Structures are given as C-alpha cells and as structure tokens.
Short mmCIF file of C-alpha atoms and ligand atoms in Angstrom, two decimals:
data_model
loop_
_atom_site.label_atom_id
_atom_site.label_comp_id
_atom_site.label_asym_id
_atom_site.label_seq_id
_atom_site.Cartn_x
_atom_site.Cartn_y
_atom_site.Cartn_z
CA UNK A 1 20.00 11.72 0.09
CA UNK A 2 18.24 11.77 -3.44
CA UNK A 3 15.33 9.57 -3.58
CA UNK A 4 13.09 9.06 -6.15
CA UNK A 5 9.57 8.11 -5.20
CA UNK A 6 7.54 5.91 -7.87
CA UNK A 7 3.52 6.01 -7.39
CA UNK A 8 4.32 9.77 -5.81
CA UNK A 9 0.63 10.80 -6.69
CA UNK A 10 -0.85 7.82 -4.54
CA UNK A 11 -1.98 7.47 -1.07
CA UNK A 12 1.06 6.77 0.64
CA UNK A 13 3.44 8.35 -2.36
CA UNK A 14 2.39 11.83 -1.61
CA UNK A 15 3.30 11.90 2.46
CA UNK A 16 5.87 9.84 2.28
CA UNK A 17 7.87 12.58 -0.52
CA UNK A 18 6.47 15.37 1.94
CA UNK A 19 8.05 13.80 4.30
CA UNK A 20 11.61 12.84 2.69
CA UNK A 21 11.44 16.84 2.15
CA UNK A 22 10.90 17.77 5.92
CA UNK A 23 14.04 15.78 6.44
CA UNK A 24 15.95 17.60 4.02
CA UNK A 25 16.14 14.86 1.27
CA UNK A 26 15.52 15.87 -2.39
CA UNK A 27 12.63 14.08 -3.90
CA UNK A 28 11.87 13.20 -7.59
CA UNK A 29 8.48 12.10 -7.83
CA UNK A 30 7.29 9.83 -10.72
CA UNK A 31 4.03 8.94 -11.49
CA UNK A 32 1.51 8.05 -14.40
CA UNK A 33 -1.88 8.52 -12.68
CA UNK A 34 -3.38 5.32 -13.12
CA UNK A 35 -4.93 4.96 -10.01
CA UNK A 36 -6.91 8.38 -10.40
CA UNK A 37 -8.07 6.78 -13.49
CA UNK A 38 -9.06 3.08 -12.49
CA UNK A 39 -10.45 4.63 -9.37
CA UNK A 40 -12.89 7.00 -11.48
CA UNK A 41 -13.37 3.62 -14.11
CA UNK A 42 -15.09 1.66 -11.12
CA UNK A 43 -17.19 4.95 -10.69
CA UNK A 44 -15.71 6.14 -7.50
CA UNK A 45 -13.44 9.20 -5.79
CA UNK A 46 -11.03 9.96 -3.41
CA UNK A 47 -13.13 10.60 -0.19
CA UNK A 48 -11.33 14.23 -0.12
CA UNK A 49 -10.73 15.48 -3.53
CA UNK A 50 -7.11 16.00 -3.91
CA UNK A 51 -5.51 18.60 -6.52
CA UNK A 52 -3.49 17.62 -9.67
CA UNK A 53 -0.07 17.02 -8.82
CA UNK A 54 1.22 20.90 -10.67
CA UNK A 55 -1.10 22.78 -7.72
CA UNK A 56 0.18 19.95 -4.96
CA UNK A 57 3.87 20.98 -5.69
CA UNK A 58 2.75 24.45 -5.51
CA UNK A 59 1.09 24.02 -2.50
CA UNK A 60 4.07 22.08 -0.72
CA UNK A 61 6.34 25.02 -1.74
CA UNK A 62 3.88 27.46 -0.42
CA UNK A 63 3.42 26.25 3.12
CA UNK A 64 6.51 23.94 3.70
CA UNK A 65 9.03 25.76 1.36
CA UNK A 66 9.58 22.09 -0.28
CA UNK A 67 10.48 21.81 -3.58
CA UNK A 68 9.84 18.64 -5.64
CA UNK A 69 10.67 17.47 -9.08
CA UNK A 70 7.82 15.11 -10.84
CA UNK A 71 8.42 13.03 -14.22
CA UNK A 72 4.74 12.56 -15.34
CA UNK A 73 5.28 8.48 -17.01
CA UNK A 74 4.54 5.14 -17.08
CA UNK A 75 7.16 2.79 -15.30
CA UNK A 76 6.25 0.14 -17.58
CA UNK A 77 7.27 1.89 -20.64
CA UNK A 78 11.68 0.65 -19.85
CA UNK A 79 12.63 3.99 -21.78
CA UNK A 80 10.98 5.83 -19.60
CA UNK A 81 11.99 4.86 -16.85
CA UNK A 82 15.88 4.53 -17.77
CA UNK A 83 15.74 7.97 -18.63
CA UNK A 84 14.39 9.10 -15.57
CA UNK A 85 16.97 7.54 -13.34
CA UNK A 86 20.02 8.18 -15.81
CA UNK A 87 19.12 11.55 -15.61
CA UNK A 88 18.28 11.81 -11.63
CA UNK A 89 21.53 9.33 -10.56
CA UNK A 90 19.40 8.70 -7.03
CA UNK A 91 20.23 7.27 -3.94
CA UNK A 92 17.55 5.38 -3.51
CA UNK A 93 14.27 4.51 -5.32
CA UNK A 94 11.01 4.03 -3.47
CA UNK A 95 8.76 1.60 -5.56
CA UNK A 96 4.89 2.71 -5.35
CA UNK A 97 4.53 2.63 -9.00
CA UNK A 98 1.74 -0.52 -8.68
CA UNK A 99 -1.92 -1.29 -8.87
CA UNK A 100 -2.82 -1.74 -5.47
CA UNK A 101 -6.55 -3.47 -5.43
CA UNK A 102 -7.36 -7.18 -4.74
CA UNK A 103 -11.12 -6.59 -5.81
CA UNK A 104 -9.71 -4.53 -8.39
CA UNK A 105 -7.85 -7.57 -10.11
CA UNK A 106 -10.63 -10.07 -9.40
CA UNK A 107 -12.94 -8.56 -11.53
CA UNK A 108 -12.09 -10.58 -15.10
CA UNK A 109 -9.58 -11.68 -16.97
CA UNK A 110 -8.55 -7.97 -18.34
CA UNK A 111 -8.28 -6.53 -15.06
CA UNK A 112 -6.12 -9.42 -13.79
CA UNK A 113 -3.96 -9.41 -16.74
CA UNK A 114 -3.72 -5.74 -16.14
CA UNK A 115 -2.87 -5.95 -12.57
CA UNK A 116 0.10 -8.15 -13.18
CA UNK A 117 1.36 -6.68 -16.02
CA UNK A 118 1.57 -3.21 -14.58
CA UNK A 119 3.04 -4.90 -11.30
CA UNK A 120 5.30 -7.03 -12.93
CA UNK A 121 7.09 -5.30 -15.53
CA UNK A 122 7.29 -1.87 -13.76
CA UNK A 123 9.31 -3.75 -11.27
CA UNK A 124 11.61 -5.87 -13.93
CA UNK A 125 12.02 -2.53 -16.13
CA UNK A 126 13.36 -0.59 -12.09
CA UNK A 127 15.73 -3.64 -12.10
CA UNK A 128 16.95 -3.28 -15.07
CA UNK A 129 17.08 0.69 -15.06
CA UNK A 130 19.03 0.40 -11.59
CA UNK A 131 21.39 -2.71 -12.79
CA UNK A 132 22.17 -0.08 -16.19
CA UNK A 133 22.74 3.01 -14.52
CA UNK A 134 24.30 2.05 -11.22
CA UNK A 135 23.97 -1.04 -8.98
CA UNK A 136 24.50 0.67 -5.90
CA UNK A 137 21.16 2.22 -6.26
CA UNK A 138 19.15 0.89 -2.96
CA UNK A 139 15.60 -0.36 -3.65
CA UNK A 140 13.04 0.25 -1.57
CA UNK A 141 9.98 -1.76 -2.69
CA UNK A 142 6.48 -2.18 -1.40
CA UNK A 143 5.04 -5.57 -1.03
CA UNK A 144 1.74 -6.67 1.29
CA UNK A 145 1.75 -9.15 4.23
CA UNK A 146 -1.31 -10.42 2.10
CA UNK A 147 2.30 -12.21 0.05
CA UNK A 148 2.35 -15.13 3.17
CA UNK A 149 -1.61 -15.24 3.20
CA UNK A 150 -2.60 -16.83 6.71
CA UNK A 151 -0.12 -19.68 7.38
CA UNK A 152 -0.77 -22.13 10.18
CA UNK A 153 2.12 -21.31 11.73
CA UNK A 154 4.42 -18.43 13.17
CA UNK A 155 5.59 -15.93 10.09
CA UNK A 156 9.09 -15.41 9.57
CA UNK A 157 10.50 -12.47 8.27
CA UNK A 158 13.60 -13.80 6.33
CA UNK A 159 13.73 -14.36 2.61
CA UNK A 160 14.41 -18.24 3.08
CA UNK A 161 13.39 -20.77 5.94
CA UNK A 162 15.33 -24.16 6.43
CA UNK A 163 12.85 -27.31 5.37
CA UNK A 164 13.13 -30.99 5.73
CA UNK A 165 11.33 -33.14 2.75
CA UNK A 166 11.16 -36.98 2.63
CA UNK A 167 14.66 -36.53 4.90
CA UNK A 168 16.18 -34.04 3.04
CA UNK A 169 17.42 -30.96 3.65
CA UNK A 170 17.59 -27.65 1.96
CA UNK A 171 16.74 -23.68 2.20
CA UNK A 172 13.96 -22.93 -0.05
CA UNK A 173 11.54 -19.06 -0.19
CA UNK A 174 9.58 -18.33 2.46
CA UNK A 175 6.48 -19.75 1.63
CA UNK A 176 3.92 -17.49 0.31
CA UNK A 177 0.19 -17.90 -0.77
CA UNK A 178 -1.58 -14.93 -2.15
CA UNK A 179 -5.10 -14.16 -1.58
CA UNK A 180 -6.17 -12.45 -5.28
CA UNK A 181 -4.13 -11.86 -8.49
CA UNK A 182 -2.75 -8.87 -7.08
CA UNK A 183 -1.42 -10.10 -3.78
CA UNK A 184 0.21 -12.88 -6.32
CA UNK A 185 1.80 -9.97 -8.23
CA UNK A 186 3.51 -9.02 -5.33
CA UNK A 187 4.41 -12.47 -4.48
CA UNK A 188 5.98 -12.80 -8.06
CA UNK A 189 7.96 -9.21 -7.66
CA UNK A 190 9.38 -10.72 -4.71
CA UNK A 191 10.52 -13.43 -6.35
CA UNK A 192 11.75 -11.59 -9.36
CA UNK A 193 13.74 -9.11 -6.71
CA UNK A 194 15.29 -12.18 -4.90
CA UNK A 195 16.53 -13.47 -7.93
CA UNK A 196 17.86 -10.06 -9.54
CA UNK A 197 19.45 -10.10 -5.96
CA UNK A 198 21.06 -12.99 -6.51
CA UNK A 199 22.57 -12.92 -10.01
CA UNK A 200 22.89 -9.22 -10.24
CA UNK A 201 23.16 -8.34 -6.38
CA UNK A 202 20.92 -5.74 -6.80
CA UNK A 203 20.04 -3.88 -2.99
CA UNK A 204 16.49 -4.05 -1.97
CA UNK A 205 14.51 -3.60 1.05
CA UNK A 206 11.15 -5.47 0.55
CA UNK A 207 8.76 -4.65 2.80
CA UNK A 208 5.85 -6.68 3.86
CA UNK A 209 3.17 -3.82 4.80
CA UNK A 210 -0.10 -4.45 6.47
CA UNK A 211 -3.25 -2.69 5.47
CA UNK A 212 -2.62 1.08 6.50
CA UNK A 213 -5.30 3.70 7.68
CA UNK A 214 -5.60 7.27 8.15
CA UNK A 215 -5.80 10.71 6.71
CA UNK A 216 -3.02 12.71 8.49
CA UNK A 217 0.26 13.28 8.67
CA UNK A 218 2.94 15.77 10.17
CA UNK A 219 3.37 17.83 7.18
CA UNK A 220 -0.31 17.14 5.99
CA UNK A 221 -1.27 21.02 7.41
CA UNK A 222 -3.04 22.36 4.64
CA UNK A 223 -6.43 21.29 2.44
CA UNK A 224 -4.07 21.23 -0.62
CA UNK A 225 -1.58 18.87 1.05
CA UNK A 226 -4.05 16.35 1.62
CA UNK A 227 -3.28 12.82 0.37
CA UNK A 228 -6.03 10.61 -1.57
CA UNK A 229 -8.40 8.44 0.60
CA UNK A 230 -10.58 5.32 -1.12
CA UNK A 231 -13.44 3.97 0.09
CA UNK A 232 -15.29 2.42 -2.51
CA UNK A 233 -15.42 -1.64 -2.54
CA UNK A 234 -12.71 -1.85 -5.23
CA UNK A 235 -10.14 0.37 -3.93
CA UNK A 236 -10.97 1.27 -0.01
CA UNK A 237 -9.43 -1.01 2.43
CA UNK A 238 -11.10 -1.57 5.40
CA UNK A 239 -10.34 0.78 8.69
CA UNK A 240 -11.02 3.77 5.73
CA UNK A 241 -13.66 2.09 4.23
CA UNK A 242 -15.88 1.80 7.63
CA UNK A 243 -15.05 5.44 8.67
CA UNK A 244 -16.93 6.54 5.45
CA UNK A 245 -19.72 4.16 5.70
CA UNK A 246 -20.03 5.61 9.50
CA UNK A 247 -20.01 9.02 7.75
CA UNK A 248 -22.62 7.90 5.04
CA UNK A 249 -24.97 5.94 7.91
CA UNK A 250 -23.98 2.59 6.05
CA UNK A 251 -23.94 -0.51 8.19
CA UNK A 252 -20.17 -1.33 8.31
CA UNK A 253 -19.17 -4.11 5.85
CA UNK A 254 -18.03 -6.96 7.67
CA UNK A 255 -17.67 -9.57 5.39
CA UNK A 256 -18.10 -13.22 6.44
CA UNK A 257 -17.43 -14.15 10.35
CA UNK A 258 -15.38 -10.77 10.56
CA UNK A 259 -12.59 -13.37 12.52
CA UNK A 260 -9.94 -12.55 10.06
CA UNK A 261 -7.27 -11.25 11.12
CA UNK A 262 -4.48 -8.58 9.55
CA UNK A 263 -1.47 -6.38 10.69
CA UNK A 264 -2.88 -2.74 10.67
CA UNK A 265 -0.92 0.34 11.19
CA UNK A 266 -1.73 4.84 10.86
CA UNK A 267 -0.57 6.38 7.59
CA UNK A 268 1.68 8.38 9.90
CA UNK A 269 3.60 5.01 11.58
CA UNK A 270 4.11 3.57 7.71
CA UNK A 271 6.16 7.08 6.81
CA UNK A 272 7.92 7.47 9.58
CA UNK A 273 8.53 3.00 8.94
CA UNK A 274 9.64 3.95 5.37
CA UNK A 275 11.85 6.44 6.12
CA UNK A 276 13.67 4.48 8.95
CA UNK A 277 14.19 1.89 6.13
CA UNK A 278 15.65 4.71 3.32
CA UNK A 279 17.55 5.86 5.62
CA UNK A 280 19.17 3.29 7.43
CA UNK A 281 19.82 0.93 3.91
CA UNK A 282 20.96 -2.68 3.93
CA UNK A 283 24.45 -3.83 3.41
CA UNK A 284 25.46 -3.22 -0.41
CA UNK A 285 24.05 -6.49 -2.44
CA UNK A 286 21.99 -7.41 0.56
CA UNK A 287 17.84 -8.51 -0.11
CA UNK A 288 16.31 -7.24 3.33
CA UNK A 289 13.23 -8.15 4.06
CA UNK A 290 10.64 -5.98 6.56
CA UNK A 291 7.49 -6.70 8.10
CA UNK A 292 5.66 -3.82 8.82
CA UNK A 293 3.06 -3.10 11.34
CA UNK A 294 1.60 -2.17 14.07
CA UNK A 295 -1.49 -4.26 15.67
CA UNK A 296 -3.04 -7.28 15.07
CA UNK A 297 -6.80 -7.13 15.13
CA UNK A 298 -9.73 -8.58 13.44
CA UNK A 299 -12.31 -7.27 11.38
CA UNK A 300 -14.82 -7.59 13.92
CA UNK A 301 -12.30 -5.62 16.63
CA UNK A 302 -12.13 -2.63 13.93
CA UNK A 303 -15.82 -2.24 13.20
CA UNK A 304 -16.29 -1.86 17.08
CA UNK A 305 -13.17 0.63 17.55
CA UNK A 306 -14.57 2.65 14.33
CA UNK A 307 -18.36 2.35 15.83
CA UNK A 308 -17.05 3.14 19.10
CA UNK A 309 -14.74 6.18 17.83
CA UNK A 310 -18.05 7.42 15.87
CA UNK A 311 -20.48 7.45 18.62
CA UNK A 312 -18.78 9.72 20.75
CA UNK A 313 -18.67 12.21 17.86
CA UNK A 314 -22.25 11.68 17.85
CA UNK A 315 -22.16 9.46 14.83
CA UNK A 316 -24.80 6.28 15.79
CA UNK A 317 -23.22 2.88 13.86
CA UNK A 318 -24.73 -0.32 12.51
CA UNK A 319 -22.49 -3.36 12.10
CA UNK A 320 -23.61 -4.89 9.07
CA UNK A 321 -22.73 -8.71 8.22
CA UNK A 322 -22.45 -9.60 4.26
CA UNK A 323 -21.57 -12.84 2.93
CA UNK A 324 -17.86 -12.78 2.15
CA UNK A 325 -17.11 -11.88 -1.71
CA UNK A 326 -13.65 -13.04 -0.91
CA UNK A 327 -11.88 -16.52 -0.50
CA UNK A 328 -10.36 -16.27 2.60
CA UNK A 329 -10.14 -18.37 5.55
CA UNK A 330 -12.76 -17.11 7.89
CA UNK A 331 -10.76 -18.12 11.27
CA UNK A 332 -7.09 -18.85 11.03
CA UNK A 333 -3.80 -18.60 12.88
CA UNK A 334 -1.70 -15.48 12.84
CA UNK A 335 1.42 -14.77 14.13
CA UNK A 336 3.98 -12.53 11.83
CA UNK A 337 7.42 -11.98 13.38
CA UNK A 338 8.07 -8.39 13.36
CA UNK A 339 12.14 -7.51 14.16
CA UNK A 340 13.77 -5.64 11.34
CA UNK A 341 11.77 -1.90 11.95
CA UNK A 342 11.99 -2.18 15.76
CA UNK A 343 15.19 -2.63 15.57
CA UNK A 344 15.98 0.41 13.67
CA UNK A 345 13.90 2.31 15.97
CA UNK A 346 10.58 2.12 15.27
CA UNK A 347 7.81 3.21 17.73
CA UNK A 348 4.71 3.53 16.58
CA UNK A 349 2.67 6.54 17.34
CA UNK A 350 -1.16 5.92 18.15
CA UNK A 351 -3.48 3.12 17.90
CA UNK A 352 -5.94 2.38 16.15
CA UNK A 353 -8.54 3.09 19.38
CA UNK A 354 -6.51 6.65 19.65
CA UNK A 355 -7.12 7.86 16.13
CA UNK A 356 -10.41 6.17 14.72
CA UNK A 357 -12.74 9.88 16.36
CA UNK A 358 -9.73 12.21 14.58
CA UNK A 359 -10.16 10.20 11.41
CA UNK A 360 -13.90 10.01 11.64
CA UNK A 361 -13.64 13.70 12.15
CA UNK A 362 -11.88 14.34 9.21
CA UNK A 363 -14.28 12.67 6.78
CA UNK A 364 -17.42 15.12 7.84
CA UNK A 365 -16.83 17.93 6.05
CA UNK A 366 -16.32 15.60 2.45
CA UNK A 367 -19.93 13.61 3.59
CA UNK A 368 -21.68 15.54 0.87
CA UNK A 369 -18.78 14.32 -1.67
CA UNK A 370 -18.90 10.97 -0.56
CA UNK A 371 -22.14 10.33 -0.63
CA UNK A 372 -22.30 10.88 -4.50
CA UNK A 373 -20.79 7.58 -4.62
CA UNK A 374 -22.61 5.40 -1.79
CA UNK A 375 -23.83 2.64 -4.43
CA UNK A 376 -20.03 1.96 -4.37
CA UNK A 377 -19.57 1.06 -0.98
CA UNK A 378 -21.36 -2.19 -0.90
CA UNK A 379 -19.33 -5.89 -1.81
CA UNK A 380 -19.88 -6.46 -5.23
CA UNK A 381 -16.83 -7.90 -7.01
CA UNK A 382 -16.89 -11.61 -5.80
CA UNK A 383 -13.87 -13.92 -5.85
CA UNK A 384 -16.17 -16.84 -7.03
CA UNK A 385 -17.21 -14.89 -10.62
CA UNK A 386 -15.02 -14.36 -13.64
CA UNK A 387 -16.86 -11.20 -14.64
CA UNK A 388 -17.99 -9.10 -11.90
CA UNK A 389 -18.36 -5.68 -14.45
CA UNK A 390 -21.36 -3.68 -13.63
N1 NAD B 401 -2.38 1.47 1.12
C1 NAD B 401 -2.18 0.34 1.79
O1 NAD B 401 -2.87 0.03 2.76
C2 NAD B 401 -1.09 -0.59 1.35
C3 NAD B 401 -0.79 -1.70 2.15
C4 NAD B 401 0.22 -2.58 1.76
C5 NAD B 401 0.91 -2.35 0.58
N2 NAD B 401 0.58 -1.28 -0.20
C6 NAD B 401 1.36 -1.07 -1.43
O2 NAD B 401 1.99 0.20 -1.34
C7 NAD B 401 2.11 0.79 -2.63
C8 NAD B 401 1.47 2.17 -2.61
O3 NAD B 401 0.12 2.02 -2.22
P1 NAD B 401 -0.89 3.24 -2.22
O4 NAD B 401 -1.96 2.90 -1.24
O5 NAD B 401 -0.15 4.51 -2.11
O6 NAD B 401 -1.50 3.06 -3.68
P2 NAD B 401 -1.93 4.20 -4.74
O7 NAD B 401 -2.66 3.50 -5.81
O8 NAD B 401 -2.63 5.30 -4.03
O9 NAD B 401 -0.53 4.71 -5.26
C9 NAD B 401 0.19 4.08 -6.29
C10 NAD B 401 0.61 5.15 -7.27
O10 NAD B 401 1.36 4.54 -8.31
C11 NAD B 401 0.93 5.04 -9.56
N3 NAD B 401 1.20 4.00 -10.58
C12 NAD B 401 0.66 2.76 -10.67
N4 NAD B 401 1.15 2.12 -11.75
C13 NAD B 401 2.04 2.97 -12.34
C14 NAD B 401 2.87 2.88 -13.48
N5 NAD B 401 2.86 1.79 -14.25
N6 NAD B 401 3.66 3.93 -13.78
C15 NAD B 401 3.66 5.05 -13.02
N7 NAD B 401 2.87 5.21 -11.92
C16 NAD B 401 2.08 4.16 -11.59
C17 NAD B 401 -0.54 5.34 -9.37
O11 NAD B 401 -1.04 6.30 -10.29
C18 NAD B 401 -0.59 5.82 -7.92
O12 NAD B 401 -0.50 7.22 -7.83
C19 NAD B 401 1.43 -0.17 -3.61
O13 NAD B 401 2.40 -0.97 -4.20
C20 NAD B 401 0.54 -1.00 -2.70
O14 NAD B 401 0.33 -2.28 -3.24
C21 NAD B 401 -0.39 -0.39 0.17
#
C-alpha cells in the first residue's frame, strides 16, 4: 500500500511511517515543521533532541534498510498539497498535519486563530486534494477523545445517535463539547469530514485518540530513530510530562482535584492501532469512526504509577497539587465505548504500570538537556486569561 503520512516529522508521524515501512508499505512523508518551531517559540525542546528529518531518513535507511520520500510543505497552502498527492496517487493518507496543543491555543487570540486555521484548512484543502485527484483515496484522520469532552453519560462511538426533542424524533451528530480552541478544531474537522462524506462520499476513518505516552517503539533501535518527546506546559501532555518532572526533581503537576479522568494508551499500542485501521479500510464512501485507547485512569492514578515506576529506579517523587489553569470538570462521569479497534484485532501491549520505570529510564541520560528548560514545566497558560504571553 502507498500511504502518505501528513505531520511525518511529529511525535507520532515519525513511528508510525517507520512502522508502515517494517510492513513493507511505501511511505511519503509530508511535513512543514511547525511544531519544531512553536515548540522552540514557547521556549522549550524535545526532551531528546531529535535530528532534522534529511539525517532521520538517512538513519532509517542505515539501520532498517527503509527508504522514505518527504515533501518539505505546508498543507494549508491547497497547491501544495494537490501537487503532492497528484504526483504520489496514494492509497491512503494519514492526517497528522495539525497543531496539537490545548494550552498552546489558549494563550490569545493569535494563537487561537492560528490553531484553527492551520487545523481547519489543512483538512478542507486534503478534502479537496483527495475529491480532485481520486475519491477512492481512504482518509485516515486524527481527532482527540477531548472532541466529546466528559459527557454525563456512556460515549458512543458512531457518527450519529438517535434523540427525542419535545416528542420528536430524529438522528442528529454525536454530541461533542470541546475543552480549548484546539479540541474545538478537531470537533469542527469532524464535522467538515462528515459532511464532505456526505455530499462527496469521501472515505475516512476518524479516530478519536486518547492522550498517548511513551518513547519507544519496535523499530525505534537507534539514537537517530528516536521520535520527539514534549514536556513543557504548552506542548507535554501529561504521563510524559510527569516522567520529566520525576527526572528534573519537580513535584508532579497535578492540576486541580487530579479526579479527571482520560483514555491513555503507549506510543507503541497507537501504531500498531493506526496501522490496524490503514490497513483494514472502511467500505468505499463509508465515515468510520474509532475510539482509541487503552485504560481509563485519572490524573491522580498516573502521578502514583509514574512516582511509583520512579522510585524503584531510585528516583524519590513529590506529588505536587496546583490550582487548575484549565476549565474542566474536576469529577465527572466517563464511560467511552470502545468496539471498532478490538474488533479488528487490537490488543494492546503493556500498561501504563508495565512501562512508566522503562520510560523513566529513558529520560536520564537527556536530564542535563531537560533541565535547560525547567522554568517551562510549571502551569502557566490559564484558560481564564486572554493573554497568557510571557
Ligand atoms: N500525541 C498525542 O497524545 C495525541 C493524542 C490525540 C490526538 N493527537 C493528534 O494526533 C496528531 C499528531 O500528533 P503528534 O503528537 O504527533 O503531534 P506533533 O505536533 O508532534 O506532529 C504533528 C506534525 O504535523 C506538522 N504540521 C502541523 N501543521 C502542519 C501544516 N500546516 N503543514 C504541514 N505539516 C504540519 C508538525 O510540524 C508536526 O511535525 C495531531 O493531529 C494531534 O492533535 C495526538
């Protein structure tokens, strides 16, 4: 299969087209950079420093015998982009290609505006691109299970849900509430997908991801192969985040009661998820949604697995409490129905408890690296402000 992977520089990008390779797909990877660059604007790094992508291809010819393609671009520019799959004529395109922070769009009005922009249009312009070139092109596009926000009742993963209003009945979305502009981005994609679905039957997989975690995966052998890793407040989610402030001797950042509860799952379960879903694509015309992962647990659960994990590599932890930046409900039901990757045959690999010491591990050697950027760590951009620049 020929798959082009948008966002192939980023954190999950970069294994996932190392992995499409160990299967014997060809991979076209297309990316502009951005988040290297709004990750250095906040004044942070990647935990461990990753090459440019010329010496990454190099690399993952040198100890895999891979070889990738890369168009370096920016998937908002329609041109581009058109070009890029006219010329490729894929299989399937992976869409990446997005700003991925909550904090990061929460900080004022240009960052917002920014964040749905990028999101937004890249995904209208792969639309249109696909709908041009050839319709049978299968999407595959990344969305967050931060799209339903924390409903009071059991998630469903469908595209529509059957409702009854003042005695009437009808089929309308599955109801969504975002938690920051960026988790509304995704909530508008979706709806711009279901509706290019509709009048253009275009063929997308949208998949509902939780927050993932991790450094490794199977092909991830070598210090050149190594895939990005944030952990500043802006752009670290949280399992990451607290493995470097166990590294750095920073209380963990719980924010509010810590009761709020996510779908977590390893770096490794999300690429072998994703490639379940390239590989086994819907029905031509048919929007598919998935829900993907692995365990439910609350903050306050992770900061005592990652404590936990870090004491027995002789790492001593303090769980810190900060006042929550965010506005999120501190204790809420959640219950997401998870039935499409299963199905397909997904078993996840370890959990969270299994891999927390490996990851922990992992981080040591970059402590001295990390640590140029510990004033980072700390909550700063707060949902409540409209400016939150330093
Ligand atoms: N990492 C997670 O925990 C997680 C969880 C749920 C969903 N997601 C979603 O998965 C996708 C990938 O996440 P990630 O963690 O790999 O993020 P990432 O920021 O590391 O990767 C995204 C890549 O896309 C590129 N990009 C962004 N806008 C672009 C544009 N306009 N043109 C070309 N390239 C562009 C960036 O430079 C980056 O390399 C994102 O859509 C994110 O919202 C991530």
């Amino acid at each position: 299969m020929k798959v082009i992977v948008l966002g192939a520089d980023g954190y999950l990008g970069w294994p996932l087209s190392l992995r499409l390779m160990a299967k014997g797909h060809e991979v076209v990877g297309v990316d502009n950079f951005v988040t290297r660059k709004n990750v250095r604007e906040v004044g942070s790094d990647s935990a461990i420093p990753i090459p440019e992508m010329a010496e990454r291809i190099k690399a993952a010819k040198e100890v895999h015998g891979f070889k990738m393609k890369f168009h370096e671009g920016d998937i908002t520019d329609y041109d581009f982009l058109h070009k890029v799959v006219k010329e490729e004529k894929p299989d399937t395109v992976v869409h990446f290609a997005e700003t991925r922070s909550a904090p990061y769009s929460m900080i004022n009005a240009k960052h917002a505006s920014y964040t749905m922009t990028n999101n937004i249009s890249g995904t209208l312009n792969l639309i249109y691109s696909i709908m041009e070139v050839n319709p049978l092109i299968h999407v595959v596009k990344m969305g967050t299970m931060g799209e339903y926000g924390t409903p009071n009742f059991d998630i469903p993963e469908t595209a529509f849900v059957d409702v009854e209003i003042n005695g009437k009945k009808d089929r309308i979305t599955t109801p969504k509430f975002g938690g920051s502009w960026y988790h509304w981005s995704k909530v508008h994609d979706t709806n711009n997908i279901l509706f290019a679905n509709k009048v253009l039957k275009l063929t997308a997989t949208d998949i509902m991801q939780g927050p993932v975690y991790g450094t490794r995966t199977t092909e991830i052998t070598d210090e050149r192969l190594h895939t990005r890793f944030d952990f500043d407040e802006v752009w670290g989610t949280v399992v990451n985040r607290f493995c470097v402030e166990s590294v750095l001797g920073v209380p963990l950042t719980v924010y509010g009661s810590g009761e709020q509860i996510r779908g977590y799952l390893s770096l490794e379960d999300s690429i072998q998820a994703l490639s379940l879903l390239i590989e086994n694509p819907p029905e031509r015309g048919e929007y598919r949604v998935a829900n993907q992962f692995v365990e439910l647990l609350s903050i306050n659960n992770i900061a005592e697995t990652v404590k936990k994990a870090a004491e027995k590599e002789g790492i001593k932890v303090n769980i810190g409490k900060y006042e929550n930046p965010r506005v999120e409900a501190d204790r809420h039901y959640y219950k997401p129905e998870i039935k499409v990757l299963p199905k397909l045959g997904f078993r996840p690999t370890l959990k969270m408890a299994d891999l927390a010491g490996q990851l922990v591990k992992d981080l040591v050697p970059y402590k001295k690296h990390m640590a140029k950027f510990h004033d980072r760590i700390l909550p700063y951009t707060n949902w409540r402000r409209t400016e939150n620049t330093r």
